[in-house]
Coordinates of C-alpha atoms in Angstrom, one line a residue:
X1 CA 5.7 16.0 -16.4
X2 CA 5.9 19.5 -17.8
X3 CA 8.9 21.8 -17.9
X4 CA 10.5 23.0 -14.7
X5 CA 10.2 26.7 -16.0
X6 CA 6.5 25.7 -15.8
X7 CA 6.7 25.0 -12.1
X8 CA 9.5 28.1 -11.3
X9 CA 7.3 30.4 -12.9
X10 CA 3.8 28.8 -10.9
X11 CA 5.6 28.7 -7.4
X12 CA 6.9 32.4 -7.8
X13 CA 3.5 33.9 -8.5
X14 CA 1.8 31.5 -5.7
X15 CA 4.3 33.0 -3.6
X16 CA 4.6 36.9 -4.6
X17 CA 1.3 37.3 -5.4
X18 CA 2.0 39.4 -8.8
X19 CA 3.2 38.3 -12.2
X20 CA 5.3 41.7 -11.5
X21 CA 7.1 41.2 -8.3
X22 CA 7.6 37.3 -9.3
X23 CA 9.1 38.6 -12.9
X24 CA 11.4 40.5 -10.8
X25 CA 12.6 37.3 -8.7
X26 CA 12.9 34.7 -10.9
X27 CA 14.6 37.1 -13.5
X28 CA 11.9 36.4 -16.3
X29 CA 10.2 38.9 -18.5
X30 CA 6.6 39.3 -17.1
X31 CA 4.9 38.4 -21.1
X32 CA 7.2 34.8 -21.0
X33 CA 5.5 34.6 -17.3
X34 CA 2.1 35.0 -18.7
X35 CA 2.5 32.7 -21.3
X36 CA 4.3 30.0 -19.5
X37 CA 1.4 30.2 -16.6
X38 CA -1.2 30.2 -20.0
X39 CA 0.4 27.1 -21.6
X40 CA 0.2 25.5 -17.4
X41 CA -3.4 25.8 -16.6
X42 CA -4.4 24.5 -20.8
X43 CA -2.4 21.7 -19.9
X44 CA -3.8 21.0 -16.7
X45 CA -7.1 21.4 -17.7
X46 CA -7.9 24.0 -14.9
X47 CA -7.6 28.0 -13.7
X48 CA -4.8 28.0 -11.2
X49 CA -5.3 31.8 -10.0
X50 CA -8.3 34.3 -9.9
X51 CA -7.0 37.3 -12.0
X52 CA -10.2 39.8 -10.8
X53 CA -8.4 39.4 -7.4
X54 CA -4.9 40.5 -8.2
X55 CA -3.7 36.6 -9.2
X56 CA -5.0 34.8 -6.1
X57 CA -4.7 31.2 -6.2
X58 CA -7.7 28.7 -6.7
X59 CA -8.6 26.1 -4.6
X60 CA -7.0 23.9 -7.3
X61 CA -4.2 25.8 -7.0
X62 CA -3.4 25.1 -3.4
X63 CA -3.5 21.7 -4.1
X64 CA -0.8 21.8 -6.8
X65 CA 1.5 24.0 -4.8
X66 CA 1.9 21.8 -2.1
X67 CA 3.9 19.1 -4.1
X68 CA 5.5 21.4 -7.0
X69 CA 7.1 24.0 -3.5
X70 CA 8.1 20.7 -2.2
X71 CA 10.0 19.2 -5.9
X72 CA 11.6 22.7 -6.1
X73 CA 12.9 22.3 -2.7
X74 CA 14.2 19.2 -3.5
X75 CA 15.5 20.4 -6.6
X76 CA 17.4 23.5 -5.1
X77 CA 19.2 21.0 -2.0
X78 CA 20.2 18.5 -5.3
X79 CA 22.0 21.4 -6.6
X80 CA 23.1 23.4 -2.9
X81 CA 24.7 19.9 -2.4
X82 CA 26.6 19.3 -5.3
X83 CA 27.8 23.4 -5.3
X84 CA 28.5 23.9 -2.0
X85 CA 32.5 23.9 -2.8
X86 CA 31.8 26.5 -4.5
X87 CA 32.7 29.9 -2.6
X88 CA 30.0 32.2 -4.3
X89 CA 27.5 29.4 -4.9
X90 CA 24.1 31.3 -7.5
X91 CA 21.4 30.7 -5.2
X92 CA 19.1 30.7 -8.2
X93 CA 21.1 27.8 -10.0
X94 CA 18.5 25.3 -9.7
X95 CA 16.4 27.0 -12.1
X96 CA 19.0 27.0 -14.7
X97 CA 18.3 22.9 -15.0
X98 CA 16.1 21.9 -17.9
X99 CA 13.8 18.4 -17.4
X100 CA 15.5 17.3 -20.1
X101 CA 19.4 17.3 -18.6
X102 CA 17.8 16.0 -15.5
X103 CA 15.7 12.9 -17.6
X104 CA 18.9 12.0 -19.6
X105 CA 21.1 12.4 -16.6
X106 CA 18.6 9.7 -14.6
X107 CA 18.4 7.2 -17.9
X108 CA 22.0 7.3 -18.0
X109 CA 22.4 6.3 -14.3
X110 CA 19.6 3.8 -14.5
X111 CA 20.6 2.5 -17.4
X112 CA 24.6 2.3 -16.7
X113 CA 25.7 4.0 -20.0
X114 CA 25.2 6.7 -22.6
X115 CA 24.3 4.5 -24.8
X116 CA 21.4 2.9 -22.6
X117 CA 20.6 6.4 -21.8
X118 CA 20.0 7.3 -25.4
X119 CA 17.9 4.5 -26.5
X120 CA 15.6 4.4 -23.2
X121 CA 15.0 8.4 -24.3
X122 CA 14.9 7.9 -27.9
X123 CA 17.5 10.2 -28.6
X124 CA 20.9 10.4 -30.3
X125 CA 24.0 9.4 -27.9
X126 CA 25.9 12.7 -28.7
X127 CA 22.7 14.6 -27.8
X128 CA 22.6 12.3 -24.5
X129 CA 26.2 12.8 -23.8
X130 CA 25.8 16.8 -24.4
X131 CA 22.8 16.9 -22.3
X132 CA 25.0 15.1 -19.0
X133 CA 28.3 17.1 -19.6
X134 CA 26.4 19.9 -19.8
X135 CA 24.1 19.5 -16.4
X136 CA 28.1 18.8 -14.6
X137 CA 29.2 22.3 -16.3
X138 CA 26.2 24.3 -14.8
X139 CA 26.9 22.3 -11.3
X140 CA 30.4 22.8 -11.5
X141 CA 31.5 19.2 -10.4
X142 CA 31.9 15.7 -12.2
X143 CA 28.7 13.4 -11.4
X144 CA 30.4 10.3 -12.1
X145 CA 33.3 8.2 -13.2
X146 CA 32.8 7.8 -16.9
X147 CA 35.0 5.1 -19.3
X148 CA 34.0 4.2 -22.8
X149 CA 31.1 1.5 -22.6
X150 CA 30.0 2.4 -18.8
X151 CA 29.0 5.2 -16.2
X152 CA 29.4 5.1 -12.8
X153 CA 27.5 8.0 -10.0
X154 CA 30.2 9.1 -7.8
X155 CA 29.0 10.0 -4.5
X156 CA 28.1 14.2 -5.7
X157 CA 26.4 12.0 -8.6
X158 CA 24.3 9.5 -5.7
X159 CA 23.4 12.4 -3.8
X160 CA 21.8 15.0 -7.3
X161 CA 20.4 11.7 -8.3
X162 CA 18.8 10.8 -5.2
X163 CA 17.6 14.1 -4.1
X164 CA 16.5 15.1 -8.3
X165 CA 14.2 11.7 -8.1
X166 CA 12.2 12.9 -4.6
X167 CA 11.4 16.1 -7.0
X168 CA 10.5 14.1 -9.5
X169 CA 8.2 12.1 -7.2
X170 CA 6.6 15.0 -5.9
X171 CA 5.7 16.9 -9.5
X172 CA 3.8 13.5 -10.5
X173 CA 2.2 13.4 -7.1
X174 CA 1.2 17.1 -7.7
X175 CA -0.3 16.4 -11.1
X176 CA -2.3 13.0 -9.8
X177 CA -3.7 15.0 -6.5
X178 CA -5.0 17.9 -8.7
X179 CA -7.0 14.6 -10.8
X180 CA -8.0 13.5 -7.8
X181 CA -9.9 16.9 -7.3
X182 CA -11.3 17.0 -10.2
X183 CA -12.5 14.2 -10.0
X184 CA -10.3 11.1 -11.3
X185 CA -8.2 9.0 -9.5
X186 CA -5.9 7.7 -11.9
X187 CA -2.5 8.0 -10.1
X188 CA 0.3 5.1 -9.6
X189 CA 2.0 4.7 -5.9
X190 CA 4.7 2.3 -5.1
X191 CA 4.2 -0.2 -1.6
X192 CA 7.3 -1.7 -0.4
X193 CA 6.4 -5.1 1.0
X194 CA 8.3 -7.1 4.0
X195 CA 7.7 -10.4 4.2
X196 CA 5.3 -11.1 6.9
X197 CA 2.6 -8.8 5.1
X198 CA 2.6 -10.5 1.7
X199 CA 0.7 -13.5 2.9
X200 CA -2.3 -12.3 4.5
X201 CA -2.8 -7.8 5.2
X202 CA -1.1 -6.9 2.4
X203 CA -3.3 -9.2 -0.6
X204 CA -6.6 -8.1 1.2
X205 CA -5.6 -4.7 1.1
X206 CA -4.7 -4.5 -2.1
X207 CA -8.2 -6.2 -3.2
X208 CA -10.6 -4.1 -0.8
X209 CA -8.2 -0.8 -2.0
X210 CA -9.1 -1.9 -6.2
X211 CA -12.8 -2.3 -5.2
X212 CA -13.2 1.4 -4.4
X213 CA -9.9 2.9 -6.3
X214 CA -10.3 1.1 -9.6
X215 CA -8.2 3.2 -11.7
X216 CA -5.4 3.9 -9.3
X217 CA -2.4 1.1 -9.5
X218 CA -1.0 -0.2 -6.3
X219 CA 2.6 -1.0 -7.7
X220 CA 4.3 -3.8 -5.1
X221 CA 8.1 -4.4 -4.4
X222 CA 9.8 -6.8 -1.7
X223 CA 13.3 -7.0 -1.2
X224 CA 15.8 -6.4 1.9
X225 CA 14.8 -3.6 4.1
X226 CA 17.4 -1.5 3.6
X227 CA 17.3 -1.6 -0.1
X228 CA 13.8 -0.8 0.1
X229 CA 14.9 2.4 1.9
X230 CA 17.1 3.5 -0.4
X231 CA 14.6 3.0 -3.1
X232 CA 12.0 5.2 -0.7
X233 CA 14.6 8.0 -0.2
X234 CA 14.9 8.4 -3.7
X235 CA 11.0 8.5 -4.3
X236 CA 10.9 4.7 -6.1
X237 CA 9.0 3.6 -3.1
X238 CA 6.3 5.7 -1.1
X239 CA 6.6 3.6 1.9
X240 CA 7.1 0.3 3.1
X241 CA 4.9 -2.2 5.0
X242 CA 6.1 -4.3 7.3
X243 CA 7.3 -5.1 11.3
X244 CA 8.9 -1.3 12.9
X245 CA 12.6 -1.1 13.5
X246 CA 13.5 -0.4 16.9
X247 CA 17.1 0.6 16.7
X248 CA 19.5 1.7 13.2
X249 CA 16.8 3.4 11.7
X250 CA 17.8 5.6 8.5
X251 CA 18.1 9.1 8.6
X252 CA 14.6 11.2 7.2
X253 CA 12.7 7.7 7.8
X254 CA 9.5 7.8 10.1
X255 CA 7.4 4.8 11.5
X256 CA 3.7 4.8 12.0
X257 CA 2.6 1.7 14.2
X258 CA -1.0 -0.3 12.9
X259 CA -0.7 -2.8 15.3
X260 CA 0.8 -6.0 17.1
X261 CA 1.7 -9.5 16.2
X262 CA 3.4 -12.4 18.1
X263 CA 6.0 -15.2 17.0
X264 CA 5.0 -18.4 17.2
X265 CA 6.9 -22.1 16.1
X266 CA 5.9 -23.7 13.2
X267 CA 6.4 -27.4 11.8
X268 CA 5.2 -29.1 8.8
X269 CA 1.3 -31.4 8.7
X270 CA 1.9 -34.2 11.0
X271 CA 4.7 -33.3 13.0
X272 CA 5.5 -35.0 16.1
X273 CA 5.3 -32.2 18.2
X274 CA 1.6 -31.5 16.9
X275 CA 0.6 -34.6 18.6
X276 CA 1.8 -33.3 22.2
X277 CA -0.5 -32.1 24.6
X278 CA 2.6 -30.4 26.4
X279 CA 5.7 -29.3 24.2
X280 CA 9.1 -28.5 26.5
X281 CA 11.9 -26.9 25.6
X282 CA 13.4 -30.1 25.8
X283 CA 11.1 -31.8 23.0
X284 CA 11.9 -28.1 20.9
X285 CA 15.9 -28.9 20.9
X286 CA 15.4 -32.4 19.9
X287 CA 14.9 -31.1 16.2
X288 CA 17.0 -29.0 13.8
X289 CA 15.3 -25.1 12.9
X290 CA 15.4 -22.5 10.1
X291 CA 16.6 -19.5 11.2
X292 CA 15.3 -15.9 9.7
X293 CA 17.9 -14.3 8.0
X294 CA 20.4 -11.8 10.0
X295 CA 19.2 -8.5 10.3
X296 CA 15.3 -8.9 10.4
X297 CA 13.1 -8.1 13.4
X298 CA 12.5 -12.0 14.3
X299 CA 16.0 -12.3 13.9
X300 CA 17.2 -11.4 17.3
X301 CA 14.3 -12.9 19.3
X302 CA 15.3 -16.1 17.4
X303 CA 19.0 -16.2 19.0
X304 CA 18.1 -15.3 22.2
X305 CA 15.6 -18.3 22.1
X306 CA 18.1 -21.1 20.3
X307 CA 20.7 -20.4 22.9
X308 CA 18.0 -20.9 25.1
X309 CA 17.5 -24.5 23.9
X310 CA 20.4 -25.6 24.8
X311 CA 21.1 -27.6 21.7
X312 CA 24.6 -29.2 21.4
X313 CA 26.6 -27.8 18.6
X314 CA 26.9 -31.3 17.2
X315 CA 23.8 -31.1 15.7
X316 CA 22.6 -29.8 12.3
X317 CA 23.0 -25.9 12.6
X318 CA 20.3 -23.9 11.8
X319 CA 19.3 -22.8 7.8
X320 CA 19.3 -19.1 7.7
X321 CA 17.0 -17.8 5.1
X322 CA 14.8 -14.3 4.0
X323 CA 12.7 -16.4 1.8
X324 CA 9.5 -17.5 2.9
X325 CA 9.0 -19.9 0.0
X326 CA 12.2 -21.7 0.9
X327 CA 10.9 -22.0 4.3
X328 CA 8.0 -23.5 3.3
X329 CA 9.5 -25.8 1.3
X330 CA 12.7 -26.7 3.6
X331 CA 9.5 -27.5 6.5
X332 CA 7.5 -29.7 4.4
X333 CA 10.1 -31.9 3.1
X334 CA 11.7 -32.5 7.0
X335 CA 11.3 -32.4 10.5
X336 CA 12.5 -28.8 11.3
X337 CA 11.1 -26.6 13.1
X338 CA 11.2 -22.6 12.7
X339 CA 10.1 -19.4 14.4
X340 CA 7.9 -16.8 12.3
X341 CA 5.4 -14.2 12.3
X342 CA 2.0 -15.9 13.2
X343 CA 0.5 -13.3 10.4
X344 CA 3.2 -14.3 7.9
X345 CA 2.4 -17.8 8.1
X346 CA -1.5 -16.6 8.3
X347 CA -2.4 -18.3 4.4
X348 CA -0.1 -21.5 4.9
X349 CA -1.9 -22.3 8.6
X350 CA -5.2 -21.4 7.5
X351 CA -4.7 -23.7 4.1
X352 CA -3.1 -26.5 6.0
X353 CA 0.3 -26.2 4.4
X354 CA 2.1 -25.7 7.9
X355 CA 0.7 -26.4 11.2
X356 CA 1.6 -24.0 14.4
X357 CA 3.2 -26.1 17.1
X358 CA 1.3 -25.6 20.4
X359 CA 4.6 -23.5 22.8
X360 CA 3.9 -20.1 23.4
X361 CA 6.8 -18.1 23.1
X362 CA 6.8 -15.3 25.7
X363 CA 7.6 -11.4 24.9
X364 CA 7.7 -12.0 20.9
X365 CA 5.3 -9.3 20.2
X366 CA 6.3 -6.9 17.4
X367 CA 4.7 -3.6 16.4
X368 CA 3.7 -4.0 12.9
X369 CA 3.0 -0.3 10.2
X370 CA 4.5 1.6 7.9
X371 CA 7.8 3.5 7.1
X372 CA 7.7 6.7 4.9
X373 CA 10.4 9.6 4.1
X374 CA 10.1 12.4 6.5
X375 CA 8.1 15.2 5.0
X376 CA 5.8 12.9 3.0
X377 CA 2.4 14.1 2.6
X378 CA -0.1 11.2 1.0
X379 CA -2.9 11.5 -1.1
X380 CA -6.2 11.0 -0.5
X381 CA -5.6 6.5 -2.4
X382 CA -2.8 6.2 -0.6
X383 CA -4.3 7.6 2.8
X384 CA -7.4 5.1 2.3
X385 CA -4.8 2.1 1.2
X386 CA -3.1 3.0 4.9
X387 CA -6.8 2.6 6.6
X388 CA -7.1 -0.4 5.3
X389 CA -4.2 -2.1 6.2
X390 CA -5.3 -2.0 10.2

């Protein structure tokens, strides 16, 4: 990224109009203006305002603004946040922060330690350490607990950290739309993957999506749903793929729907049930099951429809699990049975690894898109990637 005087000094002018009048705002002489704006468009490779027509912006501009106003905003509520004990808080504070404080301030959470900090940025501790006390001076409050070999984000820390990551999400974004325009697609964007899409939606996809994108990396995490959105609300994630949350949903999160999919039972090859014309309820509670693990969409369907069976509590309880490997695995090697997402098990079925056991389970449809953080505006990869996941 470039420095954040860069960007203040950009946004004022898109905004005012005049090198003069934006001077005037951001309190910087109008020659450091012009030469900070200079130094921008060489290092962008492009003109950013017409100068004949009293510093109008480009079409090039307008497509860097929208991210870079958006980071600043993020930027100034980091900061609000943090000062708002303060009783005559400097509403111009946020542009007091260098990229620097804020990149040794991020190493040092990431990393746990000063010292972490400081070889991550290839700098010198003290000059780490410096950097930190001196971005909690300017704030006016103590980021974190600190002791001798280890740093800890207190909650003032979580929230600068949190909210100084979404602006740095959206300067990269800023700088990989304004290649786009010109002409080169080279930008990264992070997918958060549930489990039922990793099998079958999300692999084609990602293959159809490299075909016409070839220089733009689809970067893929999986994990627990709500670790993946905290990881999205601090820009590490763009959005995540997987079956919509009815109910709990965290705040600043927004759900598109793609489309539905059903539950259905599945068993390993050669079950017995598989050689049933007509499967009961009754010949379904004669085996043990693997359960989906607490807190998952199929999760609650899956209760409702245990208790259902009727099965005595003398027999083998359920397995509880998130892993879809371990499900395989634990269905191949026995007799039990297990309730999952019929695209989920789409590879497995279609490979003959499981087989679907012929009992239609009634109401299990679930609505199946994408999360993102309110506000989010994608790009044009990103937009395509979403087209092709329906």
């Amino acid at each position: 990224m470039l420095s954040l005087k860069a960007y203040h000094v950009f946004e004022s002018i898109f905004r005012f109009g005049s090198i003069t009048d934006a001077s005037k705002h951001i309190n910087v002489s109008q020659p450091a203006m012009t030469q900070s704006l200079l130094k921008l468009e060489a290092a962008l490779g492009v003109g950013l305002f017409d100068r004949k027509k009293g510093m109008a912006p480009t079409k090039a501009s307008k497509i860097f603004h929208t991210h870079i106003e958006t980071g600043l905003a993020h930027l100034r509520t980091a900061v609000d946040v943090c000062a708002a004990k303060e009783e005559k808080a400097n509403p111009h504070l946020y542009r007091q922060i260098s990229l620097s404080q804020l990149k040794c301030l991020h190493a040092t959470f990431e990393g746990g330690s000063f010292k972490s900090a400081a070889q991550s940025c290839g700098l010198t501790l003290p000059t780490v350490h410096r950097s930190f006390r001196s971005l909690e001076a300017l704030l006016g409050v103590k980021l974190a607990e600190t002791r001798p070999n280890s740093v800890r984000r207190n909650t003032e820390g979580e929230i600068f950290y949190n909210w100084t990551k979404l602006a740095f999400r959206e300067f990269r974004q800023a700088q990989s739309d304004l290649d786009g325009w010109k002409g080169s697609y080279r930008e990264t964007f992070t997918v958060g993957a549930l489990p039922l899409v990793q099998s079958s939606i999300l692999p084609k996809a990602v293959l159809a999506f490299s075909q016409e994108f070839p220089h733009v990396t689809v970067a893929v995490f999986d994990g627990t749903y709500q670790s993946m959105v905290r990881q999205m609300q601090r820009g590490e994630i763009d959005f995540i793929i997987g079956a919509l949350r009815g109910e709990g949903l965290a705040e600043h999160i927004e759900q598109v729907p793609l489309f539905d999919d059903e539950l259905i039972v599945i068993s390993r090859v050669g079950h017995p049930l598989t050689k049933l014309r007509t499967i009961t309820k009754r010949d379904l509670a004669a085996y043990p099951w693997v359960m989906p693990r607490k807190g998952s969409p199929s999760r609650a369907y899956f209760d409702r429809f245990y208790d259902d069976l009727g099965r005595s509590s003398e027999l083998q309880y359920p397995i509880e699990t998130g892993s879809f490997s371990l499900l395989r695995c634990l269905l191949q090697e026995s007799d039990r049975l297990s309730v999952i997402s019929a695209q989920q098990a789409h590879y497995e079925l279609s490979s003959k690894q499981l087989s679907k056991v012929d009992y239609a389970l009634d109401q299990s449809t679930r609505t199946i898109g994408y999360s993102h953080r309110s506000g989010w505006q994608n790009s044009l990869p990103q937009k395509r990637f979403l087209q092709l996941l329906s």
